[in-house]
Short mmCIF file of C-alpha atoms and ligand atoms in Angstrom, two decimals:
data_model
loop_
_atom_site.label_atom_id
_atom_site.label_comp_id
_atom_site.label_asym_id
_atom_site.label_seq_id
_atom_site.Cartn_x
_atom_site.Cartn_y
_atom_site.Cartn_z
CA UNK R 37 79.11 109.79 37.70
CA UNK R 38 78.74 106.31 39.20
CA UNK R 39 79.11 104.68 35.78
CA UNK R 40 82.79 105.71 35.72
CA UNK R 41 83.65 103.81 38.92
CA UNK R 42 86.61 101.48 38.45
CA UNK R 43 87.13 102.41 34.80
CA UNK R 44 90.32 103.51 33.04
CA UNK R 45 90.77 106.64 30.95
CA UNK R 46 93.23 105.58 28.25
CA UNK R 47 91.82 107.75 25.47
CA UNK R 48 89.23 110.50 25.04
CA UNK R 49 86.77 108.17 23.31
CA UNK R 50 86.67 105.94 26.40
CA UNK R 51 84.15 108.55 27.58
CA UNK R 52 80.65 108.96 26.19
CA UNK R 53 79.08 112.34 25.45
CA UNK R 54 76.99 112.07 28.63
CA UNK R 55 80.03 111.15 30.70
CA UNK R 56 81.99 114.17 29.44
CA UNK R 57 79.00 116.42 30.14
CA UNK R 58 78.77 114.97 33.65
CA UNK R 59 82.48 115.39 34.32
CA UNK R 60 82.43 119.01 33.14
CA UNK R 61 79.46 119.74 35.39
CA UNK R 62 81.20 118.14 38.36
CA UNK R 63 84.41 120.06 37.57
CA UNK R 64 82.45 123.34 37.54
CA UNK R 65 80.85 122.50 40.89
CA UNK R 66 84.27 121.76 42.36
CA UNK R 67 85.72 124.96 40.93
CA UNK R 68 82.97 127.14 42.39
CA UNK R 69 83.09 125.15 45.66
CA UNK R 70 79.39 124.43 45.31
CA UNK R 71 80.48 120.88 46.06
CA UNK R 72 83.29 119.38 48.12
CA UNK R 73 84.27 115.76 47.74
CA UNK R 74 86.19 113.79 50.32
CA UNK R 75 87.75 110.51 49.26
CA UNK R 76 90.77 109.44 51.13
CA UNK R 77 92.66 107.54 48.43
CA UNK R 78 96.22 107.15 47.15
CA UNK R 79 97.23 108.31 43.67
CA UNK R 80 100.45 107.18 42.00
CA UNK R 81 102.13 109.34 39.36
CA UNK R 82 104.34 107.41 36.96
CA UNK R 83 105.78 109.90 34.48
CA UNK R 84 108.39 108.85 31.90
CA UNK R 85 108.32 112.38 30.41
CA UNK R 86 108.64 115.85 31.94
CA UNK R 87 105.56 117.65 33.26
CA UNK R 88 104.67 120.75 35.22
CA UNK R 89 100.89 121.20 34.84
CA UNK R 90 99.83 117.57 34.80
CA UNK R 91 102.05 116.58 37.71
CA UNK R 92 101.09 119.52 39.92
CA UNK R 93 97.40 119.67 39.00
CA UNK R 94 96.95 115.93 39.68
CA UNK R 95 98.80 116.28 42.98
CA UNK R 96 96.78 119.26 44.21
CA UNK R 97 93.54 117.72 42.94
CA UNK R 98 94.19 114.60 45.01
CA UNK R 99 95.11 116.68 48.06
CA UNK R 100 91.84 118.57 47.59
CA UNK R 101 90.05 115.21 47.68
CA UNK R 102 91.72 114.48 51.00
CA UNK R 103 94.01 111.85 49.48
CA UNK R 104 97.73 111.21 49.17
CA UNK R 105 100.09 111.17 46.18
CA UNK R 106 103.19 109.08 45.52
CA UNK R 107 105.62 110.18 42.81
CA UNK R 108 106.95 107.01 41.17
CA UNK R 109 109.80 108.72 39.38
CA UNK R 110 111.22 106.15 36.89
CA UNK R 111 114.77 107.25 37.70
CA UNK R 112 114.44 106.10 41.32
CA UNK R 113 112.11 103.12 40.88
CA UNK R 114 112.79 99.78 39.19
CA UNK R 115 110.71 100.75 36.15
CA UNK R 116 113.65 102.83 34.95
CA UNK R 117 115.86 99.73 35.16
CA UNK R 118 113.65 97.66 32.91
CA UNK R 119 111.28 95.82 35.27
CA UNK R 120 108.49 94.54 33.01
CA UNK R 121 105.31 96.60 32.91
CA UNK R 122 103.29 93.43 33.58
CA UNK R 123 105.06 92.96 36.93
CA UNK R 124 105.11 96.64 37.92
CA UNK R 125 101.40 97.01 37.16
CA UNK R 126 100.38 94.02 39.29
CA UNK R 127 102.48 95.22 42.22
CA UNK R 128 101.34 98.86 42.08
CA UNK R 129 97.77 97.59 41.89
CA UNK R 130 98.20 96.18 45.42
CA UNK R 131 99.39 99.49 46.89
CA UNK R 132 97.57 102.27 45.07
CA UNK R 133 93.94 103.23 44.47
CA UNK R 134 94.51 105.01 41.15
CA UNK R 135 97.48 105.55 38.83
CA UNK R 136 98.19 108.32 36.29
CA UNK R 137 100.83 107.47 33.68
CA UNK R 138 102.69 109.71 31.23
CA UNK R 139 104.62 107.70 28.69
CA UNK R 140 105.52 107.34 25.02
CA UNK R 141 103.69 104.35 23.53
CA UNK R 142 99.94 104.00 23.95
CA UNK R 143 100.56 100.21 23.94
CA UNK R 144 102.56 100.51 27.19
CA UNK R 145 99.69 102.35 28.84
CA UNK R 146 97.32 99.62 27.66
CA UNK R 147 99.60 96.96 29.14
CA UNK R 148 99.47 98.75 32.51
CA UNK R 149 95.68 98.83 32.27
CA UNK R 150 95.52 95.14 31.37
CA UNK R 151 97.55 94.03 34.38
CA UNK R 152 96.23 96.47 37.02
CA UNK R 153 92.66 96.45 38.28
CA UNK R 154 92.79 100.00 39.64
CA UNK R 155 91.80 102.91 37.37
CA UNK R 156 94.64 103.89 35.02
CA UNK R 157 94.64 107.43 33.63
CA UNK R 158 96.42 108.56 30.48
CA UNK R 159 98.41 111.60 31.62
CA UNK R 160 99.77 111.96 28.02
CA UNK R 161 101.09 109.49 25.50
CA UNK R 162 102.39 110.07 21.99
CA UNK R 163 98.86 109.30 20.79
CA UNK R 164 96.57 111.23 23.16
CA UNK R 165 96.22 113.68 26.06
CA UNK R 166 92.62 113.18 27.25
CA UNK R 167 93.01 114.99 30.61
CA UNK R 168 94.06 118.14 28.77
CA UNK R 169 90.96 117.91 26.59
CA UNK R 170 88.64 117.83 29.60
CA UNK R 171 90.18 121.12 30.76
CA UNK R 172 90.03 122.57 27.24
CA UNK R 173 86.34 121.72 26.84
CA UNK R 174 85.66 123.16 30.29
CA UNK R 175 87.39 126.40 29.28
CA UNK R 176 85.50 126.72 25.98
CA UNK R 177 82.22 126.08 27.80
CA UNK R 178 83.09 128.73 30.41
CA UNK R 179 83.79 131.29 27.68
CA UNK R 180 80.85 130.59 25.36
CA UNK R 181 78.26 128.88 27.58
CA UNK R 182 78.15 125.79 25.33
CA UNK R 183 80.29 123.61 23.11
CA UNK R 184 77.79 122.70 20.44
CA UNK R 185 78.08 124.77 17.30
CA UNK R 186 81.32 126.53 18.29
CA UNK R 187 84.36 126.03 16.09
CA UNK R 188 87.83 125.25 17.42
CA UNK R 189 90.75 125.55 15.00
CA UNK R 190 93.95 123.79 15.94
CA UNK R 191 97.07 124.92 14.08
CA UNK R 192 100.31 122.96 13.91
CA UNK R 193 101.44 119.40 14.36
CA UNK R 194 98.86 116.61 14.05
CA UNK R 195 100.03 115.23 17.38
CA UNK R 196 98.53 113.87 20.62
CA UNK R 197 96.72 117.18 21.22
CA UNK R 198 95.22 117.21 17.74
CA UNK R 199 94.02 113.62 18.21
CA UNK R 200 92.36 114.26 21.56
CA UNK R 201 90.78 117.50 20.31
CA UNK R 202 89.32 115.66 17.31
CA UNK R 203 87.76 113.01 19.53
CA UNK R 204 86.67 115.41 22.28
CA UNK R 205 85.10 117.77 19.76
CA UNK R 206 83.30 114.96 17.97
CA UNK R 207 81.86 113.73 21.27
CA UNK R 208 80.59 117.13 22.35
CA UNK R 209 79.40 118.76 19.12
CA UNK R 210 82.31 121.20 18.96
CA UNK R 211 83.41 121.69 15.33
CA UNK R 212 87.11 120.85 14.95
CA UNK R 213 89.33 122.11 12.16
CA UNK R 214 92.95 120.97 12.09
CA UNK R 215 95.41 122.89 9.93
CA UNK R 216 98.72 121.05 9.61
CA UNK R 217 101.53 121.00 7.04
CA UNK R 218 101.68 118.11 4.58
CA UNK R 219 103.14 115.05 6.25
CA UNK R 220 102.22 116.27 9.75
CA UNK R 221 98.46 115.66 9.64
CA UNK R 222 96.75 113.76 12.48
CA UNK R 223 96.56 109.97 12.08
CA UNK R 224 93.94 109.05 9.52
CA UNK R 225 92.39 106.39 11.79
CA UNK R 226 91.77 109.03 14.49
CA UNK R 227 90.21 111.41 11.93
CA UNK R 228 88.02 108.54 10.73
CA UNK R 229 87.02 107.67 14.31
CA UNK R 230 86.18 111.32 15.05
CA UNK R 231 84.00 111.55 11.92
CA UNK R 232 82.22 108.35 12.89
CA UNK R 233 81.54 109.68 16.39
CA UNK R 234 80.42 113.08 15.08
CA UNK R 235 78.11 111.35 12.61
CA UNK R 236 77.65 114.58 10.67
CA UNK R 237 76.41 116.45 13.78
CA UNK R 238 79.61 118.51 13.93
CA UNK R 239 82.35 119.45 11.51
CA UNK R 240 85.64 117.51 11.41
CA UNK R 241 88.02 119.15 8.95
CA UNK R 242 91.70 118.52 8.22
CA UNK R 243 93.39 120.99 5.89
CA UNK R 244 96.81 122.40 5.00
CA UNK R 245 95.34 125.93 4.74
CA UNK R 246 95.73 127.83 8.05
CA UNK R 247 93.78 130.91 6.91
CA UNK R 248 90.74 128.95 5.72
CA UNK R 249 90.84 126.90 8.93
CA UNK R 250 90.76 129.98 11.17
CA UNK R 251 88.00 131.78 9.22
CA UNK R 252 85.20 132.61 11.69
CA UNK R 253 86.49 130.27 14.43
CA UNK R 254 85.62 130.94 18.09
CA UNK R 255 88.70 129.15 19.46
CA UNK R 256 92.26 129.23 18.12
CA UNK R 257 94.43 126.49 19.61
CA UNK R 258 98.05 125.57 19.15
CA UNK R 259 100.74 123.37 20.64
CA UNK R 260 104.50 122.97 20.22
CA UNK R 261 105.69 122.01 16.74
CA UNK R 262 107.93 119.26 18.14
CA UNK R 263 106.59 117.21 21.02
CA UNK R 264 108.52 115.48 23.78
CA UNK R 265 110.59 112.76 22.14
CA UNK R 266 110.83 114.67 18.83
CA UNK R 267 113.55 117.10 19.91
CA UNK R 268 115.92 115.93 17.14
CA UNK R 269 113.56 117.12 14.41
CA UNK R 270 112.61 120.42 16.12
CA UNK R 271 114.94 122.72 14.12
CA UNK R 272 113.95 121.22 10.78
CA UNK R 273 110.25 121.69 11.49
CA UNK R 274 110.43 125.47 12.05
CA UNK R 275 110.34 126.56 8.37
CA UNK R 276 107.66 123.97 7.53
CA UNK R 277 105.34 125.19 10.29
CA UNK R 278 105.93 128.95 9.99
CA UNK R 279 102.62 129.77 8.27
CA UNK R 280 100.73 127.97 11.08
CA UNK R 281 102.02 130.36 13.77
CA UNK R 282 99.26 131.91 15.87
CA UNK R 283 99.85 135.63 15.30
CA UNK R 284 97.70 138.73 14.91
CA UNK R 285 97.46 138.37 11.13
CA UNK R 286 95.92 134.91 11.47
CA UNK R 287 93.77 135.89 14.48
CA UNK R 288 92.21 138.66 12.32
CA UNK R 289 90.47 135.93 10.30
CA UNK R 290 88.76 134.43 13.37
CA UNK R 291 85.52 135.47 15.06
CA UNK R 292 85.93 138.91 16.67
CA UNK R 293 85.27 137.30 20.09
CA UNK R 294 87.67 134.40 19.47
CA UNK R 295 89.75 133.10 22.36
CA UNK R 296 93.28 131.68 22.19
CA UNK R 297 94.20 128.43 23.90
CA UNK R 298 97.49 126.55 24.25
CA UNK R 299 98.00 123.43 26.35
CA UNK R 300 101.47 124.77 27.34
CA UNK R 301 104.42 124.72 27.58
CA UNK R 302 104.61 127.34 24.80
CA UNK R 303 107.54 128.28 22.62
CA UNK R 304 106.98 132.00 22.18
CA UNK R 305 108.06 133.15 18.73
CA UNK R 306 107.51 129.69 17.25
CA UNK R 307 103.94 128.32 17.32
CA UNK R 308 102.58 131.47 19.02
CA UNK R 309 103.74 135.08 19.25
CA UNK R 310 104.27 136.84 22.59
CA UNK R 311 101.50 139.30 21.59
CA UNK R 312 99.03 136.47 21.01
CA UNK R 313 99.69 134.52 24.21
CA UNK R 314 99.69 137.73 26.28
CA UNK R 315 96.71 139.29 24.50
CA UNK R 316 93.31 139.88 26.10
CA UNK R 317 91.95 137.05 23.91
CA UNK R 318 94.26 134.52 25.58
CA UNK R 319 92.65 132.15 28.09
CA UNK R 320 95.69 129.93 28.64
CA UNK R 321 95.94 130.53 32.39
CA UNK R 322 92.27 129.66 32.99
CA UNK R 323 92.82 126.62 30.78
CA UNK R 324 95.81 125.53 32.88
CA UNK R 325 93.84 126.07 36.11
CA UNK R 326 90.98 123.97 34.77
CA UNK R 327 93.30 120.96 34.54
CA UNK R 328 93.06 120.74 38.32
CA UNK R 329 89.26 120.96 38.53
CA UNK R 330 88.68 118.58 35.63
CA UNK R 331 91.09 115.98 37.00
CA UNK R 332 89.61 116.26 40.48
CA UNK R 333 86.21 115.48 38.95
CA UNK R 334 87.72 112.66 36.91
CA UNK R 335 89.50 111.00 39.85
CA UNK R 336 86.48 111.33 42.15
CA UNK R 337 84.35 109.65 39.46
CA UNK R 338 86.80 106.83 38.67
CA UNK R 339 87.17 106.21 42.40
CA UNK R 340 83.41 105.86 42.77
CA UNK R 341 82.69 108.93 44.83
CA UNK R 342 78.99 109.24 45.65
N1 LIG E 614 99.79 120.72 29.22
C1 LIG E 614 100.54 119.84 29.89
O1 LIG E 614 100.24 118.63 29.94
O2 LIG E 614 101.60 120.39 30.52
P1 LIG E 614 102.75 119.60 31.27
O3 LIG E 614 103.57 118.91 30.20
O4 LIG E 614 103.53 120.66 32.00
O5 LIG E 614 102.14 118.60 32.21
N1 LIG E 615 102.35 117.72 22.22
C1 LIG E 615 103.05 118.05 23.44
C2 LIG E 615 102.06 118.30 24.54
C3 LIG E 615 102.67 118.73 25.83
C4 LIG E 615 101.65 118.93 26.90
C5 LIG E 615 103.98 116.90 23.81
O1 LIG E 615 103.58 115.75 23.71
O2 LIG E 615 105.12 117.18 24.17
#
């Protein structure tokens, strides 16, 4: 994956189809230990929002690569006291080899990338979560042997996860159906971009009908109804989203071999029932594990491992 050396991953569509295929292959080789990569580099984690999976999986992935990790917690660094991104980015660039950022505005991430030469990774913004999508695609491929021609239905808020799934699906030939309540659909420019990328080779559907969206799907995917930063509207969303809950009644409309994914953290009883997340169709723990393998492959590639 030499072509990824020195690049940033700010959004899913920064990667080509071939690059995603290559990263998934490398991630599989790392998972099975067919391959071990040693690159003694330093990763910075700059997270303005909470995280369990992303924080820990990036940390362990870098340790597995023989590198070091520095947690740049905004509450104990000057970034939390308003030091401009332009200044922070140029300084961190002199110390670190690679930097993963979790923040609110995509524009802030882009400013970091503009002022730092080192690879910058989107570890979640309000717009996208591309690292999660690499793990999701890896999990679907593990379960079905291929992505092309399978259908993934995402139910719930048209949020960062919905956006990255649309783009990741379009790039890999995975059909994507998004079922969201009126007013909570994914951004129209992302849907347009996904359709352009798919070019008619795979299905990109946005609907308000959860039952039609799940019909015959191989993958049922959901996420919280209120994302980080939207806590104030969480209560009000519950009645609007109720018919999008992943429960047995809805699962009955999917393919009989369908799997259930959730990026986690999950709110049991809201977007997914306990029965669904704990069922034998659930692959959420494999999906969470795959974050580590996918990000190890990603970092090795951005750092120019060969
Ligand atoms: N899925 C995910 O990104 O989880 P965290 O918020 O715990 O990192
Ligand atoms: N949509 C969720 C994803 C969490 C991994 C959020 O942004 O909070």
